[in-house]
């Protein structure tokens, strides 16, 4: 019986405390002293040091003359509403009191900011479905902003600051902090930061989301000219995120795209350790489709979809359509010397152009030297084009010289545009060994090579490929899966991968590894017909073995 009584008494006391708190009404019309006395009794009853200290600071501020009589009444009314909404003494209540000092100590227009802030709080506290967390977030953001221009209370990780500008507190289904004419919006993470200049923002306090309008950014930190810049239309980010995206932006890069800007999107992020060479940020991606990127270097133009990542410009192709780089020697005739097509080219620090899998043609008047897919590196200042055959896929194909009708098996070609010359097989310190250079006639046939490809199979793979073209595809393009099944019904592309690479290196096919597709070259039919004695052939094959340059060709005469 005693236990039941004690429990009932405890519940009664607890219920009385709640009723006392909900019934508390600090007097508004009886003067400042009476109000503070009632507030003191209520706050100090908690016996919480943080609450006691908060009251002492507030009381001193309240009596200091910082607030007008109207503002004092507004504060009294607000504290009564907080108690009515059962806002925690040690949480939202003392945070509100703390925010008052920050609002009033703003250097200018503090009366306006105070009124706008309290208008927003009044609407929030009057919500039919009031939630304490919404109030807490609003007070925390107000405190952070008026104290240090921060957009969030949390300074761990990444936080944002709005330097300059005019704040207002509109209410749109919830509290909003709008800041117009911000001088500098800064994202900070440790010692790293990024800046948006001359912008306006709107902070959804409850969601922690920011919408920005206007603003300008540049690439000066990466060493590009100040004229390389982007103007932001609309952008978004989270208040503690290190990255933001502008879905609409205008890109200015006068030296490459002229005076008219490109439309597109922009993304940037705070980079730990600071901005450095090789980074992918800031990023701009054009939505304008194929554009001419002019004067990348003397006589060098790019065409493709424009992207700028860090300090690297990209010309990127669409699916089924390649970007294109054109290079010309600036003579009186404006003759085109090198033409390259690839899925993408990059221009690094305005100094080097790099492309992989480049379909390349070098022109010698009416003659040409071509390769279906080779790696290309261009030194813009020196006007030097390096072509490199890698060990992957169709890169192993030989170069074909159209006028002399020969195939050149060389791993390195250096094209000196200013000297009108092509150097074949120049030694390089990047590789320990330098391979031989082979020059073979287009009519060359080796029975030994032909039967070596057949190995122990019943039918030579060249015969099978030719039959597939004649009987099924009707053109030179054949699926590698179909070739594998023709060799052995149990085979897939993986089983014949080494054979395909060997055929590509021998100049029989081009091999698209990603698409699992080959393209037959004339050499396939030539070898099959030569083995059957159905056509002419020769045995013209030269091998150049030297530690020095293997050959030099003149761009004017070939």
Short mmCIF file of N, CA, C and O in Angstrom, two decimals, residues 73 75-76 117 122 155 178 204 276 309 354 384 386 396:
data_model
loop_
_atom_site.label_atom_id
_atom_site.label_comp_id
_atom_site.label_asym_id
_atom_site.label_seq_id
_atom_site.Cartn_x
_atom_site.Cartn_y
_atom_site.Cartn_z
N UNK A 73 9.17 44.21 -25.28
CA UNK A 73 7.84 43.59 -25.25
C UNK A 73 7.81 42.37 -26.16
O UNK A 73 7.24 41.32 -25.83
N UNK A 75 10.28 40.44 -26.93
CA UNK A 75 11.02 39.36 -26.28
C UNK A 75 10.16 38.70 -25.20
O UNK A 75 10.10 37.47 -25.08
N UNK A 76 9.47 39.53 -24.39
CA UNK A 76 8.60 38.98 -23.34
C UNK A 76 7.53 38.08 -23.94
O UNK A 76 7.26 36.97 -23.44
N UNK A 117 13.39 38.75 -37.80
CA UNK A 117 13.69 37.49 -37.10
C UNK A 117 12.50 37.08 -36.22
O UNK A 117 12.05 35.93 -36.25
N UNK A 122 7.50 34.09 -34.78
CA UNK A 122 6.08 34.13 -34.42
C UNK A 122 5.27 33.21 -35.31
O UNK A 122 4.38 32.47 -34.83
N UNK A 155 30.42 23.33 -37.23
CA UNK A 155 31.63 23.73 -37.97
C UNK A 155 32.56 22.55 -38.21
O UNK A 155 33.69 22.72 -38.67
N UNK A 178 17.07 34.48 -46.16
CA UNK A 178 17.47 34.95 -47.48
C UNK A 178 18.51 36.05 -47.31
O UNK A 178 18.34 36.97 -46.50
N UNK A 204 16.93 27.11 -46.76
CA UNK A 204 15.81 26.40 -46.16
C UNK A 204 16.32 25.84 -44.84
O UNK A 204 17.04 24.84 -44.81
N UNK A 276 45.06 21.96 -56.55
CA UNK A 276 46.35 21.52 -57.06
C UNK A 276 46.22 21.05 -58.50
O UNK A 276 45.12 20.75 -58.97
N UNK A 309 37.61 20.58 -66.83
CA UNK A 309 37.74 19.94 -65.53
C UNK A 309 39.08 20.33 -64.94
O UNK A 309 40.12 19.96 -65.48
N UNK A 354 46.19 15.49 -75.57
CA UNK A 354 46.36 14.05 -75.42
C UNK A 354 45.09 13.36 -75.90
O UNK A 354 43.97 13.77 -75.57
N UNK A 384 54.88 19.72 -81.88
CA UNK A 384 55.39 18.36 -82.04
C UNK A 384 54.28 17.38 -81.73
O UNK A 384 53.67 17.43 -80.66
N UNK A 386 53.38 13.46 -81.22
CA UNK A 386 53.93 12.13 -80.98
C UNK A 386 52.82 11.09 -81.14
O UNK A 386 51.77 11.22 -80.50
N UNK A 396 47.97 -1.88 -82.18
CA UNK A 396 49.07 -2.67 -82.73
C UNK A 396 49.05 -2.72 -84.25
O UNK A 396 49.98 -3.26 -84.87
#
